[in-house]
Tab-separated table of C-alpha atoms and ligand atoms in Angstrom:
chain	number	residue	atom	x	y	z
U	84	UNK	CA	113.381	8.595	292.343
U	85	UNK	CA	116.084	8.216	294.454
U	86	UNK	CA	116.145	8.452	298.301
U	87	UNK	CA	119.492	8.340	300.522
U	88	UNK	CA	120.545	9.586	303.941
U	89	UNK	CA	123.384	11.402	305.218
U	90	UNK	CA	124.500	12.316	302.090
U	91	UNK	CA	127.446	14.591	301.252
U	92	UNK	CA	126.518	17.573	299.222
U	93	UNK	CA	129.720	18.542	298.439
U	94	UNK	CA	129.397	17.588	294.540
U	95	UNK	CA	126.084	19.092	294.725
U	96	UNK	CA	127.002	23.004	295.027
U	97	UNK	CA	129.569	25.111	293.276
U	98	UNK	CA	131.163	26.560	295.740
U	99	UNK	CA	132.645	22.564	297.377
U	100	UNK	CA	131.017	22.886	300.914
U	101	UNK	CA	131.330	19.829	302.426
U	102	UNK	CA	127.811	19.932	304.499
U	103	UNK	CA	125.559	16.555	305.135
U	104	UNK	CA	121.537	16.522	304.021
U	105	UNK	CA	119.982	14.040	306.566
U	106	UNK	CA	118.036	13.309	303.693
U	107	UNK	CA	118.342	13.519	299.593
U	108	UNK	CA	115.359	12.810	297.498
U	109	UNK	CA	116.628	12.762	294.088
U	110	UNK	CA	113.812	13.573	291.077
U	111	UNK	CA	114.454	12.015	287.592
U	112	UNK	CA	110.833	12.447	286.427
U	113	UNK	CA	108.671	15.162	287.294
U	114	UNK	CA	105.509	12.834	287.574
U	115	UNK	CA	107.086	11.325	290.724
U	116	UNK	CA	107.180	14.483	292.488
U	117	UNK	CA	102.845	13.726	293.122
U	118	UNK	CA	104.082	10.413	294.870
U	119	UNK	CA	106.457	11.740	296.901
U	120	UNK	CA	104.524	14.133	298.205
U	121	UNK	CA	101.374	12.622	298.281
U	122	UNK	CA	102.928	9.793	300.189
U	123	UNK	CA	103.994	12.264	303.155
U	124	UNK	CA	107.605	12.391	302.067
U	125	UNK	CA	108.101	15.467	302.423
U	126	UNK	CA	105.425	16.362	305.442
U	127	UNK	CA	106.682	17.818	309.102
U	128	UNK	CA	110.438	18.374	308.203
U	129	UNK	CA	112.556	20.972	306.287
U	130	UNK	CA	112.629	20.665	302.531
U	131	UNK	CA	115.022	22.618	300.167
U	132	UNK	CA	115.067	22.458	296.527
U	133	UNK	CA	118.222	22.134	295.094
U	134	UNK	CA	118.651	22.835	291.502
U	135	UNK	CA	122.468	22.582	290.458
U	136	UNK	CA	123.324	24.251	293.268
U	137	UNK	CA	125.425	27.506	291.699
U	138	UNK	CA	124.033	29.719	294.027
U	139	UNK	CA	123.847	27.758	297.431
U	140	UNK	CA	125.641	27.791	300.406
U	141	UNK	CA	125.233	25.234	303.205
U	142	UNK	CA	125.977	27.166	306.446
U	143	UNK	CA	125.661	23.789	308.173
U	144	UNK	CA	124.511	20.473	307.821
U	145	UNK	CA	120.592	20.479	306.408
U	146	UNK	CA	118.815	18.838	308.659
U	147	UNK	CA	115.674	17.776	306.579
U	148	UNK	CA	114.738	16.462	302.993
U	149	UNK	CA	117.125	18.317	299.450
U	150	UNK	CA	114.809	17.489	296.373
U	151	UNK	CA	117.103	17.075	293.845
U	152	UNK	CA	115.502	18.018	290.411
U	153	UNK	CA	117.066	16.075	287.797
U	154	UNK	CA	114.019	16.138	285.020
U	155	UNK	CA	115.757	16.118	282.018
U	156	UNK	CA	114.327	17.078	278.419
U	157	UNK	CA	113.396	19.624	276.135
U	158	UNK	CA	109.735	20.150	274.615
U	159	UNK	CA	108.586	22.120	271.555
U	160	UNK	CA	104.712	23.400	272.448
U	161	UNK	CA	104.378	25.880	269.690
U	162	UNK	CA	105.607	27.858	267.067
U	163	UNK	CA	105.030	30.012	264.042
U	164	UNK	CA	107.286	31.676	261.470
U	165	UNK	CA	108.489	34.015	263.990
U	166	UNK	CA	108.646	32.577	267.235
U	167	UNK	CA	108.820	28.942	269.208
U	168	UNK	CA	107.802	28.291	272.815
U	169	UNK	CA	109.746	25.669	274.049
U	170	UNK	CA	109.427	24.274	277.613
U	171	UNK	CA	112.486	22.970	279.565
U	172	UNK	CA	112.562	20.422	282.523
U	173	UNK	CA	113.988	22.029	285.956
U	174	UNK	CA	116.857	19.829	286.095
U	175	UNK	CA	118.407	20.853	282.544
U	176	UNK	CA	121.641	22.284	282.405
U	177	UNK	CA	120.806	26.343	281.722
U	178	UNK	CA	123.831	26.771	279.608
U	179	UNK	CA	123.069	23.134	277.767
U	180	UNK	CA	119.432	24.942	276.871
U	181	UNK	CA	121.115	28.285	275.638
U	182	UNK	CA	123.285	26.229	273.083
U	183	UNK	CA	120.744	23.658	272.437
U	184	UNK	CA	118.413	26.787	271.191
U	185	UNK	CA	121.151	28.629	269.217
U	186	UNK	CA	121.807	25.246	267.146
U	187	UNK	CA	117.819	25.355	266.480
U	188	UNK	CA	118.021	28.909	265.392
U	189	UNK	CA	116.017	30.095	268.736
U	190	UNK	CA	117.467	33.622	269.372
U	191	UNK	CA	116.972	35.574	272.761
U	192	UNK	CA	119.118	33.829	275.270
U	193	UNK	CA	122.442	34.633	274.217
U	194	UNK	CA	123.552	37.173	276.411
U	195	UNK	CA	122.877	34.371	279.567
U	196	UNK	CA	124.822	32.240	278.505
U	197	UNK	CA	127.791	30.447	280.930
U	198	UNK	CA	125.834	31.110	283.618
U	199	UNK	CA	125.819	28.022	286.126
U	200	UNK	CA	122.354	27.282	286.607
U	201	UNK	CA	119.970	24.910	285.861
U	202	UNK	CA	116.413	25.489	284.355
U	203	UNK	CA	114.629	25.575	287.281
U	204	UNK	CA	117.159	28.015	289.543
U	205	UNK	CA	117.129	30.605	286.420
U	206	UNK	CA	113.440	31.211	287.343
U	207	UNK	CA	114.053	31.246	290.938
U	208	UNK	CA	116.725	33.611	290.598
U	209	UNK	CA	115.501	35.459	287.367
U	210	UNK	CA	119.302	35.175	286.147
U	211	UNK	CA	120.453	38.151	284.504
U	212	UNK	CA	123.647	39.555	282.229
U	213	UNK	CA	124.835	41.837	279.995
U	214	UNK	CA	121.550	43.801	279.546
U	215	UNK	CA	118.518	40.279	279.535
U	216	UNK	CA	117.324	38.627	282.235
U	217	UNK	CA	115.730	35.206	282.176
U	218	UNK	CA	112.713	36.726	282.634
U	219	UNK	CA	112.269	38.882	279.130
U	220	UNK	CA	111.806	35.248	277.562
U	221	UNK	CA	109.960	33.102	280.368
U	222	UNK	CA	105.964	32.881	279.793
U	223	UNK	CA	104.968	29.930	282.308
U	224	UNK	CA	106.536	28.485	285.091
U	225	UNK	CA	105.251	25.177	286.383
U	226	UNK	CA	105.341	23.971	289.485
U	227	UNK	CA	104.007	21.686	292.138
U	228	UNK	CA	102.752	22.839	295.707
U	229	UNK	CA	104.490	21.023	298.472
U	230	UNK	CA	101.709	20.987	300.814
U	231	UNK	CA	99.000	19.687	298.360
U	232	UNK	CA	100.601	18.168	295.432
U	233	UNK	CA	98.556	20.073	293.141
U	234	UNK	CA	99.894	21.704	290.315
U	235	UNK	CA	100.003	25.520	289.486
U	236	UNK	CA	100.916	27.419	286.311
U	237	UNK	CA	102.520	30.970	286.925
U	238	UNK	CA	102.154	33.022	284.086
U	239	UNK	CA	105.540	35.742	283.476
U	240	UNK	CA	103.404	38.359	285.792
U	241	UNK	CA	102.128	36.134	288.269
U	242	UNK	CA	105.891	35.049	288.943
U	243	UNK	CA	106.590	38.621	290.020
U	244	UNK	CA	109.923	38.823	288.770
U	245	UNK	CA	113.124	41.491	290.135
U	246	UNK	CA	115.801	41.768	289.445
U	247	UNK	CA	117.590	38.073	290.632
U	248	UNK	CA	114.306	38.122	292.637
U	249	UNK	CA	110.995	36.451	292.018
U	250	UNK	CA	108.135	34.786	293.844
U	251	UNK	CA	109.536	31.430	293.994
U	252	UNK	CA	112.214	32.750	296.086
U	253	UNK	CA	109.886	33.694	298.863
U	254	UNK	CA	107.848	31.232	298.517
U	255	UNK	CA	110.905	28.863	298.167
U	256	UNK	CA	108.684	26.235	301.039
U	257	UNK	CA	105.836	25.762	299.160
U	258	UNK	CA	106.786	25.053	295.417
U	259	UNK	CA	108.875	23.119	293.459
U	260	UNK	CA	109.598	24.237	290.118
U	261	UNK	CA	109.445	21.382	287.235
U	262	UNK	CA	109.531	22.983	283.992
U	263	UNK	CA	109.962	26.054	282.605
U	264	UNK	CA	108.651	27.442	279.520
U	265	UNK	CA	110.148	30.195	277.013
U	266	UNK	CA	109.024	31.912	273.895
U	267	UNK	CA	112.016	32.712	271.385
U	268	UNK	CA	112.339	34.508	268.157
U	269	UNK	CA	113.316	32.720	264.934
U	270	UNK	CA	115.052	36.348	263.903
U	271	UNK	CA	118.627	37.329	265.797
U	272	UNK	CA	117.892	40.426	267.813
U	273	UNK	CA	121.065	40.925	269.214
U	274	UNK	CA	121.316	43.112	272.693
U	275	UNK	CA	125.113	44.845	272.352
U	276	UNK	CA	123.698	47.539	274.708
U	277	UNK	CA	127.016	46.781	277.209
U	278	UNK	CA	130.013	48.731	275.968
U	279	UNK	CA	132.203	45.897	277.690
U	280	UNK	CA	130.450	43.781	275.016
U	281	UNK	CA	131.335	46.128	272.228
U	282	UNK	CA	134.808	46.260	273.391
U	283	UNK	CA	135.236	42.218	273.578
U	284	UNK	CA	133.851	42.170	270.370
U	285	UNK	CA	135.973	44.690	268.664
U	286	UNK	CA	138.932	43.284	270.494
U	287	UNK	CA	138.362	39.535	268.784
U	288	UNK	CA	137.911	41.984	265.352
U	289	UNK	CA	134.362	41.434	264.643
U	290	UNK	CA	131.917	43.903	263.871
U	291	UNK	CA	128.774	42.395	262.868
U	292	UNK	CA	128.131	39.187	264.692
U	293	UNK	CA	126.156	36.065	264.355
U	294	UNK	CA	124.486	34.707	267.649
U	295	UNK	CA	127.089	31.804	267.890
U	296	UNK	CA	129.819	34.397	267.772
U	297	UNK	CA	128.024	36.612	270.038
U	298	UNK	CA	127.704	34.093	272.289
U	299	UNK	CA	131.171	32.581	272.272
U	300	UNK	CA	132.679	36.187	272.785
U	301	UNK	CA	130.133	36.360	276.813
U	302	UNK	CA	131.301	33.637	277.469
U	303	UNK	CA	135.182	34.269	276.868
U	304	UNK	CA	134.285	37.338	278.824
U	305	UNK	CA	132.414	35.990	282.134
U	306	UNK	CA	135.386	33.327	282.147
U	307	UNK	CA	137.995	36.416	281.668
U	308	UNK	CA	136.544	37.890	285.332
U	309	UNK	CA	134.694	34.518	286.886
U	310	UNK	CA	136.251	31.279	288.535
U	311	UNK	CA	135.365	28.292	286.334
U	312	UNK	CA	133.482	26.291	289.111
U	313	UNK	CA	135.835	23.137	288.529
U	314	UNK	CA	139.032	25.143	289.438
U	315	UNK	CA	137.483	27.095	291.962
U	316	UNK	CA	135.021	27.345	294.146
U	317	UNK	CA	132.102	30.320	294.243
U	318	UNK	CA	128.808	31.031	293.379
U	319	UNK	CA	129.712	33.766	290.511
U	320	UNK	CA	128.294	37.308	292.429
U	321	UNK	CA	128.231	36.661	295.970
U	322	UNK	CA	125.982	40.095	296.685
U	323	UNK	CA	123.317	41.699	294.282
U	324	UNK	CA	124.232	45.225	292.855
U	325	UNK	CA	122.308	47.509	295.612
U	326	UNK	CA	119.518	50.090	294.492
U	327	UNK	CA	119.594	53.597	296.256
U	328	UNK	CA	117.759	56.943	295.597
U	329	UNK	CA	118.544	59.613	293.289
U	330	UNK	CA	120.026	61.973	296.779
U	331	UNK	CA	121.893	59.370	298.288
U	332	UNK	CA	123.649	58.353	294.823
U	333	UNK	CA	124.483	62.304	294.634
U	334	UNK	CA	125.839	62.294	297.850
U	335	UNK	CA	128.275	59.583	297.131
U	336	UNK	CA	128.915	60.971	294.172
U	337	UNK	CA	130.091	63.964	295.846
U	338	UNK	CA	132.391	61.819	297.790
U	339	UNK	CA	133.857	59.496	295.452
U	340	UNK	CA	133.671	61.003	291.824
U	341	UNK	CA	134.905	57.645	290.450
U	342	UNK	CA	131.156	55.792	291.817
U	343	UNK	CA	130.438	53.262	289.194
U	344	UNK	CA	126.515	53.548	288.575
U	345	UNK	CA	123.606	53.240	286.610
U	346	UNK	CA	120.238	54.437	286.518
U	347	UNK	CA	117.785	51.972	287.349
U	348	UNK	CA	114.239	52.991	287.703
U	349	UNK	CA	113.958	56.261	290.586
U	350	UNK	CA	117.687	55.345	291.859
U	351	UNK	CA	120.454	54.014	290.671
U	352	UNK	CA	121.940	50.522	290.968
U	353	UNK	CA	125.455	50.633	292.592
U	354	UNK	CA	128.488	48.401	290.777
U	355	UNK	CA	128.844	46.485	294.685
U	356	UNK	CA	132.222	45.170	293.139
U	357	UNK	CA	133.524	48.780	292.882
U	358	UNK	CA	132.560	49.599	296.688
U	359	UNK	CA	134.105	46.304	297.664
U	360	UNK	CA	137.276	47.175	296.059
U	361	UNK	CA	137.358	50.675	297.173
U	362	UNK	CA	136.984	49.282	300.840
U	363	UNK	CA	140.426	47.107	299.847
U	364	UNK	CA	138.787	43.469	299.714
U	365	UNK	CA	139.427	42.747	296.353
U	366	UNK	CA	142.199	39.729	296.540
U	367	UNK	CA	142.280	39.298	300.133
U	368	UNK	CA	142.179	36.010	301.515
U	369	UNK	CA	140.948	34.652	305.206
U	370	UNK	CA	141.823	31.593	306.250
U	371	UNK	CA	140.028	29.081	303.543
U	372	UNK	CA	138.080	31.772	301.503
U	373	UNK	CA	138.886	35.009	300.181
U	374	UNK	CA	137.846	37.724	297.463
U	375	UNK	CA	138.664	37.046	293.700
U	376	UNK	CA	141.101	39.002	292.436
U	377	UNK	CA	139.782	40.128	288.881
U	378	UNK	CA	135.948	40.598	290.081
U	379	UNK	CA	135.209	41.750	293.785
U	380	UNK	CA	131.918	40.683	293.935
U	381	UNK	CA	132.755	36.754	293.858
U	382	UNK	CA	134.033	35.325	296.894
U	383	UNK	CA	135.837	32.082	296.234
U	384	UNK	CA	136.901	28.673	298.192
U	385	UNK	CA	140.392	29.242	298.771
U	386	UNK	CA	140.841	25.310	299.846
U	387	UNK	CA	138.381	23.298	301.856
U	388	UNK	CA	136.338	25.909	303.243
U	389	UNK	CA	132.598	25.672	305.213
U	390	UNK	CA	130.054	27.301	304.599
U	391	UNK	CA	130.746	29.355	308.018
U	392	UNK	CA	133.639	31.273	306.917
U	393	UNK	CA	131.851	32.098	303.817
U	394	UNK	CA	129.042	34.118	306.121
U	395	UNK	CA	132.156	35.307	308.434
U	396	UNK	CA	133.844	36.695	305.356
U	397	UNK	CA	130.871	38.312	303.866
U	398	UNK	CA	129.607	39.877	307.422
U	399	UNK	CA	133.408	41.318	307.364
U	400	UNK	CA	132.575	42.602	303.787
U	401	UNK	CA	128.952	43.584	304.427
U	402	UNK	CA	130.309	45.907	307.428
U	403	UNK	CA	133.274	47.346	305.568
U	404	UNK	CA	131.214	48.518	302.944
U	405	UNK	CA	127.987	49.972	305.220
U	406	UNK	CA	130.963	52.171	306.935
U	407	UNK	CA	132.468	53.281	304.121
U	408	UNK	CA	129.763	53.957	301.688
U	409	UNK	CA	126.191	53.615	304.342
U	410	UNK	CA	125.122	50.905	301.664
U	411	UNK	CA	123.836	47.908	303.342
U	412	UNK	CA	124.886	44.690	300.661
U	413	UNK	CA	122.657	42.072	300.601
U	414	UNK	CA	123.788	38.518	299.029
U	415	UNK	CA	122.328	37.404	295.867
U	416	UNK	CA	123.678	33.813	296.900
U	417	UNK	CA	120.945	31.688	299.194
U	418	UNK	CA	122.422	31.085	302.408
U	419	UNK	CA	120.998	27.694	303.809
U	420	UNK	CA	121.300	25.859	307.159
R	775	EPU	N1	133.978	46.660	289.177
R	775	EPU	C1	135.084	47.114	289.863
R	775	EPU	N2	135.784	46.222	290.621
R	775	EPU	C2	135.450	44.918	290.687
R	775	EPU	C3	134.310	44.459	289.991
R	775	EPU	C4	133.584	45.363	289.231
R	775	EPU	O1	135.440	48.274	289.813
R	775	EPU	O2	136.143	44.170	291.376
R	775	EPU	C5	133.240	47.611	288.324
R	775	EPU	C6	133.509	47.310	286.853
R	775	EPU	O3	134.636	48.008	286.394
R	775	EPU	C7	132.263	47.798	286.179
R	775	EPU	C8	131.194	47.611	287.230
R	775	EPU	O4	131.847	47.429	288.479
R	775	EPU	O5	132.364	49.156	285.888
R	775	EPU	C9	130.290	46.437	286.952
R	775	EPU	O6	131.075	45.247	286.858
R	775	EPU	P1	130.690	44.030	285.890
R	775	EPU	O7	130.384	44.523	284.522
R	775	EPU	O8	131.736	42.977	286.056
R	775	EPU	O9	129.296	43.526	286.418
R	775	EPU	P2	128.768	43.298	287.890
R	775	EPU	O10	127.801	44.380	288.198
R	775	EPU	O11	129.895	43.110	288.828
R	775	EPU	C10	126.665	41.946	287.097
R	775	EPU	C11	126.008	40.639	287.426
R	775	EPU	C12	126.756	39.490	286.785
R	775	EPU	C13	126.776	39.709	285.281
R	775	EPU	C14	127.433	41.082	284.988
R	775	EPU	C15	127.393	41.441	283.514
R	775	EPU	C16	124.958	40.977	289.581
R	775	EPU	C17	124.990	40.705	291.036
R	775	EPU	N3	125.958	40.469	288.867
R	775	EPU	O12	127.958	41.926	287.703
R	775	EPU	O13	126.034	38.319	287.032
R	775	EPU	O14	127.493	38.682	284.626
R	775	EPU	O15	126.727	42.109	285.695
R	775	EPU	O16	126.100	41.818	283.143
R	775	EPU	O17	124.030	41.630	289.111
R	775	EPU	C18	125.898	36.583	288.669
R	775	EPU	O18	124.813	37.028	288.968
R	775	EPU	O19	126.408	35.568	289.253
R	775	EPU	C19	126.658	37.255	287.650
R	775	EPU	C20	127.883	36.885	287.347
């Protein structure tokens, strides 16, 4: 364990805010999490988990304790001829863990990977892409309760997952996540439900792929429409794709034939990168952030911004888009400070 003061977080979240934690507890083994909070570490100030910090953004200066999950390792539990449960430490890299599994011949994840996350933030945020979610393969998340110390198990239900939503994210204060645990299958069951998938992979002129190339073709085709976070600043989708009933889809509808939409349980889910272009975002720039220009729904650090002209831009962007379409966009990123 690790504990420093005024420390800078800009190397600590994707999107290079340069914000101050009054405090950082950094976690290299989950069994000193007990100490730390048995020994009143954490007790009568703010604390904030921070995974790797790929979907943060420091408003201000965090005034309290960031625990810093850096558990590192991988765990086989189980496994039969068809599947393996295998449990990851929080602080793994997710994308490490997807390629670590397809060179074991563990299929599922493939579809997730390149997203910037680490183990314990994928469960947080129930990361989702190209038809999975983190969620189809989680069975038990572990964590630790900050007021007690004691441990709890949540099994998949009792971790109420959404979609990027789950209990951990309202309940954010009282656990910390330190290892997460997946079942996988030993057969490829590849998920090509997304024709932009289909088209990528007919495009690169294959027609029946392994995993590996499956893989390797996502991730060519988040990077063809996503900042890499070394170049640039963001924290991929700023806002989560909004849900609205059947009438008020066929009213827009109505109004702009071109709506991009799916159905998605009563409703249908809204592309929120379509409205945001349609209300002429896409590419702008203010000041020291702006909209990317290939994907609307990522707002990027256009050169040393804070993490107050990020909320600034996206109030702009929230408003623009409630006038024009009477959607109300909410941000899948977690504002803090
Ligand atoms: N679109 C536009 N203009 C834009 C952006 C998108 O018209 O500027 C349209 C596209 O043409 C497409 C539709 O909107 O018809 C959906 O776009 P896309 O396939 O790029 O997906 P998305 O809905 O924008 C979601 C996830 C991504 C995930 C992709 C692929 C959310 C908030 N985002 O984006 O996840 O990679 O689907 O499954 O659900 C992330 O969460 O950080 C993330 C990158």
């Amino acid at each position: 364990m690790i504990i420093q003061k005024n420390v800078s977080l800009l190397p600590f979240n994707s999107f290079g805010i340069n914000a101050l934690a009054e405090e950082m507890i950094t976690v290299e083994h989950a069994s000193e999490l007990q100490g730390i909070i048995g020994g009143g570490l954490l007790s009568d100030k703010m604390v904030f988990v921070l995974g790797g910090g790929n979907n943060v953004v420091f408003v201000g200066n965090f005034d309290g304790a960031v625990v810093h999950m850096a558990n590192k390792g991988i765990t086989v539990l189980d496994e039969d001829a068809d599947t393996v449960t295998v449990r990851a430490e929080a602080g793994e890299v997710w994308d490490d863990f997807v390629w670590y599994c397809l060179e074991h011949q563990w299929f599922g994840l493939e579809n997730l990977v390149a997203i910037p996350s680490s183990i314990g933030a994928a469960a947080v945020q129930n990361i989702g892409a190209y038809g999975v979610e983190a969620k189809d393969f989680i069975v038990e998340v572990e964590a630790l309760d900050i007021a007690t110390g004691n441990k709890r198990c949540f099994s998949n239900a009792e971790c109420s997952f959404g979609y990027r939503d789950s209990v951990f994210k309202h309940s954010a204060k009282h656990f910390i996540i330190i290892s997460v645990t997946f079942r996988l299958s030993k057969t490829p069951k590849l998920n090509l439900s997304y024709l932009a998938i289909n088209q990528y992979l007919a495009y690169s002129g294959i027609t029946d792929p392994t995993p590996k190339q499956l893989a390797k073709c996502i991730a060519d085709l988040r990077w063809s429409k996503l900042p890499k976070p070394e170049v640039q600043g963001s924290v991929g989708s700023f806002f989560k794709n909004p849900v609205v009933t059947a009438s008020h889809y066929e009213e827009l509808k109505e109004r702009f034939p071109n709506l991009v939409a799916y159905p998605a349980g009563d409703g249908y889910k809204l592309a929120a990168g379509w409205m945001i272009e349609k209300s002429g975002w896409k590419g702008r720039t203010v000041g020291r952030v702006g909209v990317y220009p290939k994907q609307a729904l990522v707002l990027v650090n256009c050169g040393g911004c804070d993490g107050n002209d990020v909320a600034r831009l996206a109030n702009a962007i929230i408003a623009d888009v409630e006038t024009m379409f009477g959607v109300r966009l909410q941000p899948e990123a977690i504002l803090v400070g």
